[in-house]
mmCIF file of C-alpha atoms in Angstrom:
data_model
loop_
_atom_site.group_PDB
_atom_site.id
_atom_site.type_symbol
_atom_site.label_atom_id
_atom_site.label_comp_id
_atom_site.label_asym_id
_atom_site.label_seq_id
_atom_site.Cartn_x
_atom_site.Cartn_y
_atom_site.Cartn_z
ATOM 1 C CA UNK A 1 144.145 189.034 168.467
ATOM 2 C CA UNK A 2 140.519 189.511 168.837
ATOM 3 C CA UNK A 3 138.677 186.562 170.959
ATOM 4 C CA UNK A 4 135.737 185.323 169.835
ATOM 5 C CA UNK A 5 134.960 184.207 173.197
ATOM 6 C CA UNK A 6 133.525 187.089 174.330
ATOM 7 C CA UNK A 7 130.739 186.866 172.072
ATOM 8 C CA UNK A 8 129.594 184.569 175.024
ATOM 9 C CA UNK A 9 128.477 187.886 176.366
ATOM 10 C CA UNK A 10 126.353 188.588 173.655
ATOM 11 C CA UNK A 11 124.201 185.839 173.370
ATOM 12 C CA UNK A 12 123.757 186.164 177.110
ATOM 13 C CA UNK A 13 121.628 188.949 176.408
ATOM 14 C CA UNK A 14 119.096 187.048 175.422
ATOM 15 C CA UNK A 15 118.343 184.589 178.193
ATOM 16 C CA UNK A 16 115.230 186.275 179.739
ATOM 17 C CA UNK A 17 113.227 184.422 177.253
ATOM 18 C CA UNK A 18 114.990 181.541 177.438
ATOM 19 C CA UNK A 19 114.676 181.687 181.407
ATOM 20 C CA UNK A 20 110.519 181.584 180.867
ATOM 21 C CA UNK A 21 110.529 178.562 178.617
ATOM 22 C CA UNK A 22 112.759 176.734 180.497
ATOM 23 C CA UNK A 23 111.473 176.800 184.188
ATOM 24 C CA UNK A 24 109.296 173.476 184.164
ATOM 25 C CA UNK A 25 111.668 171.996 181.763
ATOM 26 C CA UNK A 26 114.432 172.566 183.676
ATOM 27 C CA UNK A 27 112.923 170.516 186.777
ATOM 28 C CA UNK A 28 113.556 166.843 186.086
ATOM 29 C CA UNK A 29 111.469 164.938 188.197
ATOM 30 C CA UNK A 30 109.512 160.960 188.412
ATOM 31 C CA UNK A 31 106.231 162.411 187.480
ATOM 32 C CA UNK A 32 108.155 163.647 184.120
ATOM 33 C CA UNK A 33 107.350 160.478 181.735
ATOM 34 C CA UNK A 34 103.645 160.418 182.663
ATOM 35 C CA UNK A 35 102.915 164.063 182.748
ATOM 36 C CA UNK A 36 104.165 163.988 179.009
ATOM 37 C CA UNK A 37 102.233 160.897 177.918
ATOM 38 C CA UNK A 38 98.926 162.945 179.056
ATOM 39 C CA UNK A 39 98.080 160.601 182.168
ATOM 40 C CA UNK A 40 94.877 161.713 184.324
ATOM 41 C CA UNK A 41 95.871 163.464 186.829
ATOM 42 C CA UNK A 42 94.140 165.352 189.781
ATOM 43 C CA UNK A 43 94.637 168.830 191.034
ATOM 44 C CA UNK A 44 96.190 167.502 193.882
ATOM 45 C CA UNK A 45 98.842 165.706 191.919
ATOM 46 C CA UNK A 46 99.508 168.898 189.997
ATOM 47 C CA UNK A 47 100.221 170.578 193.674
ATOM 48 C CA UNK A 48 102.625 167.433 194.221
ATOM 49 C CA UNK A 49 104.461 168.008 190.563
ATOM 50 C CA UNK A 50 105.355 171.677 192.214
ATOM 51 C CA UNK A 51 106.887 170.780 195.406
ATOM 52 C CA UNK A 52 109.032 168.250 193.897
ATOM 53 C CA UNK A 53 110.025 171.120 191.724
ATOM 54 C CA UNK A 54 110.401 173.201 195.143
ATOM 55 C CA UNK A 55 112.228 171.014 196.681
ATOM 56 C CA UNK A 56 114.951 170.838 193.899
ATOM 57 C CA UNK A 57 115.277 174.487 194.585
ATOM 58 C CA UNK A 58 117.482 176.098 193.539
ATOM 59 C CA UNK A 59 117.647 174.962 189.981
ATOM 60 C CA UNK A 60 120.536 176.606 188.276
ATOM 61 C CA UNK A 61 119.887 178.757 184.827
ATOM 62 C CA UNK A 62 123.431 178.701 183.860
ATOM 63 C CA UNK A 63 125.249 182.043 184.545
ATOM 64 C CA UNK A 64 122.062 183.977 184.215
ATOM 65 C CA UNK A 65 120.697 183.138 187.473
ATOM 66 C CA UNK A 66 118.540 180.203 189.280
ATOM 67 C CA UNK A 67 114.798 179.420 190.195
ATOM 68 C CA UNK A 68 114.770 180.177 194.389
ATOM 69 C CA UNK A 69 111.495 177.971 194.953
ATOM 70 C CA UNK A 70 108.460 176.916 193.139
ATOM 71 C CA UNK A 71 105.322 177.449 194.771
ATOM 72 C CA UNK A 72 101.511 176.747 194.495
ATOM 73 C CA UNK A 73 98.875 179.246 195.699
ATOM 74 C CA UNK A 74 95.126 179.805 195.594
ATOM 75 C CA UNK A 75 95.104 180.866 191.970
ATOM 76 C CA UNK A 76 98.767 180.745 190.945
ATOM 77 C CA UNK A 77 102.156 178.731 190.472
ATOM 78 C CA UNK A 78 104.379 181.148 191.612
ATOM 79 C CA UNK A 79 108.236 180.879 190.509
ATOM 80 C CA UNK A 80 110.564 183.137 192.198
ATOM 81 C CA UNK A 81 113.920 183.629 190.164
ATOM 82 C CA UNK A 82 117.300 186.093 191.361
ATOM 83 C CA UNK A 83 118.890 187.175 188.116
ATOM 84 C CA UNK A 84 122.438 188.306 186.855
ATOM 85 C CA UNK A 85 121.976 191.927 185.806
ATOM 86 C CA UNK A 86 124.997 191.504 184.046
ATOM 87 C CA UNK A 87 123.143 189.459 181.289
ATOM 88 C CA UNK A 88 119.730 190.983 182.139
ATOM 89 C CA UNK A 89 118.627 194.321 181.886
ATOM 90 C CA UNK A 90 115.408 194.408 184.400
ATOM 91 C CA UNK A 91 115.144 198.145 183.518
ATOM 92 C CA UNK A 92 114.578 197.873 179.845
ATOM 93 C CA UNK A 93 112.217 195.164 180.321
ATOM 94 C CA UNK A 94 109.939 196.488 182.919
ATOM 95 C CA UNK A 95 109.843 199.708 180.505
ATOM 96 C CA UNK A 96 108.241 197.138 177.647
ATOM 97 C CA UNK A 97 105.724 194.884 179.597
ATOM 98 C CA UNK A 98 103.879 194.428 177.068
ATOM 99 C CA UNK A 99 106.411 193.063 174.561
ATOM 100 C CA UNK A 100 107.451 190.818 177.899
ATOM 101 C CA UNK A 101 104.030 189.914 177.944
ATOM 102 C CA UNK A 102 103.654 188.973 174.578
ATOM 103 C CA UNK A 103 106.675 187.127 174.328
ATOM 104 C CA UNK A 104 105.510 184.884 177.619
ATOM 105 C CA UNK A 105 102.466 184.002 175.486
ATOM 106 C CA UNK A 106 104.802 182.472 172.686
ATOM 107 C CA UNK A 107 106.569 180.868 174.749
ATOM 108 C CA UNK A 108 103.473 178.664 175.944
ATOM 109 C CA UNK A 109 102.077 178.627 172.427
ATOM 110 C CA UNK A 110 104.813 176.751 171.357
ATOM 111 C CA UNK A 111 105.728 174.804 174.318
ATOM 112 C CA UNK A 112 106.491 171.023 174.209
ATOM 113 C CA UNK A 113 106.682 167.728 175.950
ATOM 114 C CA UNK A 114 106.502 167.881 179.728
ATOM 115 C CA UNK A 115 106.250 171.711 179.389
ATOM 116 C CA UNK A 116 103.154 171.795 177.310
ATOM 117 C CA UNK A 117 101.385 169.320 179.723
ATOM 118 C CA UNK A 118 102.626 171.321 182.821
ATOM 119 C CA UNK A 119 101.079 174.421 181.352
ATOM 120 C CA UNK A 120 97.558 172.672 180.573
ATOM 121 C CA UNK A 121 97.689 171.280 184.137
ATOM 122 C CA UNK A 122 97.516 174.498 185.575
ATOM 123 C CA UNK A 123 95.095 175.468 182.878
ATOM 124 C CA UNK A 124 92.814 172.807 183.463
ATOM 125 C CA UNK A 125 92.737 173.560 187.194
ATOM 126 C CA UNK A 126 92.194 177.144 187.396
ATOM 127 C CA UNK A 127 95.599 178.205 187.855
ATOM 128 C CA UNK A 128 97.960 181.094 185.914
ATOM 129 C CA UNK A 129 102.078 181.610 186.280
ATOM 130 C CA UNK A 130 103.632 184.201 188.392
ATOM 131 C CA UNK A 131 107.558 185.115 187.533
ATOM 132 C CA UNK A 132 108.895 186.924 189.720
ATOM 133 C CA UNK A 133 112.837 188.237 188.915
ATOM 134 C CA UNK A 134 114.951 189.726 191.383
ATOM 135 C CA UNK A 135 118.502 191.326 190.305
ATOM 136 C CA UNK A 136 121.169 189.603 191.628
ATOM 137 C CA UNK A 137 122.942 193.096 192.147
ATOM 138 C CA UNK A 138 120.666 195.833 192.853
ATOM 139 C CA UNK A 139 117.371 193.955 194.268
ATOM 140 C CA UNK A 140 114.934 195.702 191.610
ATOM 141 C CA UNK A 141 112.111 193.265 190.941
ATOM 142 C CA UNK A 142 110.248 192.437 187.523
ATOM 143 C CA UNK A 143 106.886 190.163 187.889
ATOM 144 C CA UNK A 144 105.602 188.970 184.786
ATOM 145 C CA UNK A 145 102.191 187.038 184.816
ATOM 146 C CA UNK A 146 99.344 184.717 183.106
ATOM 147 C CA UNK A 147 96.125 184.897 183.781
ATOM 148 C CA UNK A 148 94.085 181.494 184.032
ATOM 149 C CA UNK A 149 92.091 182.950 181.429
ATOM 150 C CA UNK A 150 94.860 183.877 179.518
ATOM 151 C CA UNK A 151 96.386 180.877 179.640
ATOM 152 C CA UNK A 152 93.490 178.786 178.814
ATOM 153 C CA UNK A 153 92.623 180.831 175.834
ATOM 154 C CA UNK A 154 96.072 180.302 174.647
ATOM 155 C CA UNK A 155 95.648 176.555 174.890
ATOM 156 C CA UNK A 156 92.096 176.281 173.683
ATOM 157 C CA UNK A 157 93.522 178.579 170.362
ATOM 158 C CA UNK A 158 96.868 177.297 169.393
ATOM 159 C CA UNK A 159 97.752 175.645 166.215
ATOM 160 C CA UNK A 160 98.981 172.230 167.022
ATOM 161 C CA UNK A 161 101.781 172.900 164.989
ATOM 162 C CA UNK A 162 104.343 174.578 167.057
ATOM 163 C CA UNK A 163 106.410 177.419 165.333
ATOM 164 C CA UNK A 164 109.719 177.452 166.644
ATOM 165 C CA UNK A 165 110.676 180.742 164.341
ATOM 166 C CA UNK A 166 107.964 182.504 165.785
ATOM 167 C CA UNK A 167 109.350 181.767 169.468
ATOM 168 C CA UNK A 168 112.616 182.726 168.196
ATOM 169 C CA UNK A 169 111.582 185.619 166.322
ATOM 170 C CA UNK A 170 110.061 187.234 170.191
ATOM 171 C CA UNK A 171 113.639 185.871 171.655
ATOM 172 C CA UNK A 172 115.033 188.314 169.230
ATOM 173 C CA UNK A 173 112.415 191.372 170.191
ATOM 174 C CA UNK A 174 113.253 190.784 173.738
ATOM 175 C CA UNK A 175 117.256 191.248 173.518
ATOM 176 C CA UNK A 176 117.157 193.955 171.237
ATOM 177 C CA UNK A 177 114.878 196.140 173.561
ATOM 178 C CA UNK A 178 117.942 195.685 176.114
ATOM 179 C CA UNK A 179 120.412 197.165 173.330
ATOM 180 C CA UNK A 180 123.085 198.408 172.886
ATOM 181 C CA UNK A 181 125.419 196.462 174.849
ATOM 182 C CA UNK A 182 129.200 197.019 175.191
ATOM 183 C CA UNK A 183 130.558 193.494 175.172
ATOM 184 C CA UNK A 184 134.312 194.906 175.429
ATOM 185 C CA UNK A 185 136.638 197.936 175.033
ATOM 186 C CA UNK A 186 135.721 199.335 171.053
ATOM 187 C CA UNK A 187 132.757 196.280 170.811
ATOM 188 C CA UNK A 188 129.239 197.438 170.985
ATOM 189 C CA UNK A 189 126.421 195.180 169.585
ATOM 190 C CA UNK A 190 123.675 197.314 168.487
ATOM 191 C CA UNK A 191 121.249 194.232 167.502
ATOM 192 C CA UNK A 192 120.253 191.265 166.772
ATOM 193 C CA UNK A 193 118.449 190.372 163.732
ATOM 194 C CA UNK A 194 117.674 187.188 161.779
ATOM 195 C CA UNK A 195 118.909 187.765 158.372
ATOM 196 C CA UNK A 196 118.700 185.054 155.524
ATOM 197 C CA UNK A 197 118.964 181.345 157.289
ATOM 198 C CA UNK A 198 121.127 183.161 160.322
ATOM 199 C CA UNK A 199 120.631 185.148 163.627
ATOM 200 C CA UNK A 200 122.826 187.827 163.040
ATOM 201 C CA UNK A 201 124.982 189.818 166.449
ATOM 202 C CA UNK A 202 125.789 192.980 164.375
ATOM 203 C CA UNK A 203 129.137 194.629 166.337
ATOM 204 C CA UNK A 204 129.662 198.089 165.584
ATOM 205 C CA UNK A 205 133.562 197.315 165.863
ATOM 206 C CA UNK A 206 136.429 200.494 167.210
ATOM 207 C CA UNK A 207 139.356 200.098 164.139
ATOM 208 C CA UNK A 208 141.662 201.963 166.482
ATOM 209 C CA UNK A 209 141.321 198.918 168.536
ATOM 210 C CA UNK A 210 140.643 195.977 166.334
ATOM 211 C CA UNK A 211 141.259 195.887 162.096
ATOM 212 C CA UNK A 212 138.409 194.525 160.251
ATOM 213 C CA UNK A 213 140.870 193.014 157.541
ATOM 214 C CA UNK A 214 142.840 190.853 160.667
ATOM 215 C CA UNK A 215 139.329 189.560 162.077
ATOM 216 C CA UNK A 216 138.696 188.600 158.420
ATOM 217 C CA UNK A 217 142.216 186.538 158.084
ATOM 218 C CA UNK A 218 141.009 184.817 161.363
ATOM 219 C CA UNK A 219 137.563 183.755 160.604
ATOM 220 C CA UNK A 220 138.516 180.379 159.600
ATOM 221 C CA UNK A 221 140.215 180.087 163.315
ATOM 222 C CA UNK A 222 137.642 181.403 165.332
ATOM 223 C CA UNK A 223 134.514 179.284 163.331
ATOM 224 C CA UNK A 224 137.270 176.051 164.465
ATOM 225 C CA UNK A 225 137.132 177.407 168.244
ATOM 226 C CA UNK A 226 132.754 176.798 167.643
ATOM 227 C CA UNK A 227 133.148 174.011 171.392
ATOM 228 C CA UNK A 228 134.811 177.588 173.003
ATOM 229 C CA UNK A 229 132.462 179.929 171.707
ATOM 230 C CA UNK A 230 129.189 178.378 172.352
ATOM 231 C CA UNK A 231 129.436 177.115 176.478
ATOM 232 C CA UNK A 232 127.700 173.685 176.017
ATOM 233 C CA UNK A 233 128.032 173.458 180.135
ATOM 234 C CA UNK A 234 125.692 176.359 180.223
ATOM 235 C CA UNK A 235 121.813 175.775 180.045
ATOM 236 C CA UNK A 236 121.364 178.697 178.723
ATOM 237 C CA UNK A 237 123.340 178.784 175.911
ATOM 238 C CA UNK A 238 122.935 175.052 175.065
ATOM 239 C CA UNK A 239 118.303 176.403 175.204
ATOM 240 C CA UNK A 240 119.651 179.371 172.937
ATOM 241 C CA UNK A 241 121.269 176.878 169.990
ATOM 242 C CA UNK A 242 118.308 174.254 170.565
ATOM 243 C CA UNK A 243 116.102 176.863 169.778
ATOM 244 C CA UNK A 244 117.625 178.147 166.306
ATOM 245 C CA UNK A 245 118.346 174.294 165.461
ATOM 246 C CA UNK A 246 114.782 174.116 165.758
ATOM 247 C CA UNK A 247 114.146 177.447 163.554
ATOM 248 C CA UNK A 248 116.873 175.987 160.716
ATOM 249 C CA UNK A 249 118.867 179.265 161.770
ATOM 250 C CA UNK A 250 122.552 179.886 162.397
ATOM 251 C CA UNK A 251 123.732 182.362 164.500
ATOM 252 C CA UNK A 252 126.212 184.888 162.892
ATOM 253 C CA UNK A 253 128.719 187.750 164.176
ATOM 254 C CA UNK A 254 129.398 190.516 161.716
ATOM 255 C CA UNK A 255 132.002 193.128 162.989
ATOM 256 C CA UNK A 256 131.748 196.641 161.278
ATOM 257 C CA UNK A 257 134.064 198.911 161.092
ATOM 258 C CA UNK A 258 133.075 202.260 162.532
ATOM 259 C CA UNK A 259 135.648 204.424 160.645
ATOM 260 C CA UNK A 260 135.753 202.300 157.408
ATOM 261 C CA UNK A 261 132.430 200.351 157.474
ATOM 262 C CA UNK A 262 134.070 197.584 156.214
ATOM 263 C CA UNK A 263 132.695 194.285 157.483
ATOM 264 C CA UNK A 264 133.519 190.655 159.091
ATOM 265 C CA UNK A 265 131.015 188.106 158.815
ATOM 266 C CA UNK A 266 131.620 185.101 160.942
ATOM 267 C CA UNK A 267 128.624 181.888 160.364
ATOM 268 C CA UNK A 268 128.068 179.118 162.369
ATOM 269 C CA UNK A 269 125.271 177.312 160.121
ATOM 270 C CA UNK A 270 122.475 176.192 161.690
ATOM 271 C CA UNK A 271 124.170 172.410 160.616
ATOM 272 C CA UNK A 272 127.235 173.299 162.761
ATOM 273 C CA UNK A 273 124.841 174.001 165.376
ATOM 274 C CA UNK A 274 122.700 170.903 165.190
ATOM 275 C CA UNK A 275 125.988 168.502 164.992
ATOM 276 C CA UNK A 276 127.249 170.906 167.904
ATOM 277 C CA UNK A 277 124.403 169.986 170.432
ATOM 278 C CA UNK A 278 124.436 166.014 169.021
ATOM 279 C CA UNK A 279 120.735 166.873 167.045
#
């Protein structure tokens, strides 16, 4: 029998974004609790907030990859990040920098909490954000960047009402410019797509290999194996489900047959997912 497990793999596909919004986040530190509550602080504090980041180096993103070191320069914090080209395709993103680009500037649009104030930190003191990605397996290298103008103008123009489907809504352009993926033998995902109150994986499904009509007889099963499906332990999985909680969005498999076209629709609603992650 089909396991749904696998479908691990597909949401994987989308961590690049979730990567970006994550990297001050990630980095739990003393200054944490005042940074957020908007304390004055001095340029020189803001170059002590990065090497306590530094010196947690490396900070794990879950199977994707980890954050190598966290450094200030000149005009720049500069993050450098190795990557599992497994779950990231550095190719398909370096051909569409300016969807990358774009997708970087929603992220600190909508940024929160101890992010937020990180990001108007380096704002206020002349400073943009350098990520620099290296693949894990082949050593090919991605660098996306803000300007401190860019950055500023960002801050000085954003609503102060975050939208969260707007963030998830550039997750969603991001993974599908690294489709199709073959998850398994007779699986291919062809894209994602938020349809109705879910973010829909659609699976373009081989019948010689797996019947539409036994997936459907197990949906009840696999929507009861939800704690095996979606890896809590992983940060990047646990940022993906925060982030459709926060967008009132499931997420959704539907398997299609590619002989019959006959479908399987498997929903996790986005209440599942909120009493999933304890929100």
């Amino acid at each position: 029998m089909f396991n749904l497990i696998t479908d691990i793999l597909i949401m994987k596909k989308s961590l690049f974004s979730f990567v970006i919004s994550g990297l001050m986040f990630l980095a739990a530190m003393p200054l944490q609790a005042q940074v957020s509550k908007g304390s004055s602080f001095t340029e020189s504090d803001l170059n002590t907030i990065v090497k306590i980041i530094d010196r947690q180096c490396p900070i794990s993103l879950g199977s994707s990859g980890e954050i190598r070191s966290c450094k200030m320069t000149t005009s720049n914090l500069v993050m450098e990040c190795v990557m599992d080209e497994e779950y990231i395709d550095l190719d398909a993103l370096r051909k569409n920098p300016k969807l990358v680009h774009s997708n970087i500037e929603s992220m600190v649009r909508n940024a929160t909490g101890y992010t937020d104030s990180v990001y108007t930190l380096l704002a206020q003191f002349g400073k943009g954000v350098v990520l620099n990605y290296t693949g894990a397996q082949s050593g090919k290298k991605l660098s996306v960047s803000l300007k401190n103008s860019e950055l500023k103008e960002i801050i000085k123009t954003r609503s102060d009402k975050r939208d969260p489907l707007e963030l998830l809504q550039g997750i969603i352009e991001i993974t599908n410019i690294q489709m199709p993926l073959t998850v398994d033998d007779g699986l291919v995902i062809s894209d994602v797509a938020i349809d109705g109150a879910y973010v829909v994986y659609n699976c373009v499904t081989d019948e010689d290999l797996y019947s539409i009509d036994d997936l459907n007889d197990a949906v009840t099963e696999m929507k009861e194996a939800i704690s095996e499906v979606f890896d809590l332990t992983d940060i990047t999985i646990l940022q993906l489900l925060r982030y459709c909680a926060e967008a009132n969005k499931g997420i959704a498999y539907r398997y299609v047959g590619n002989q019959t076209g006959k479908t399987c629709f498997v929903p996790f609603s986005a209440r599942e997912i909120r009493r999933l992650i304890g929100e």
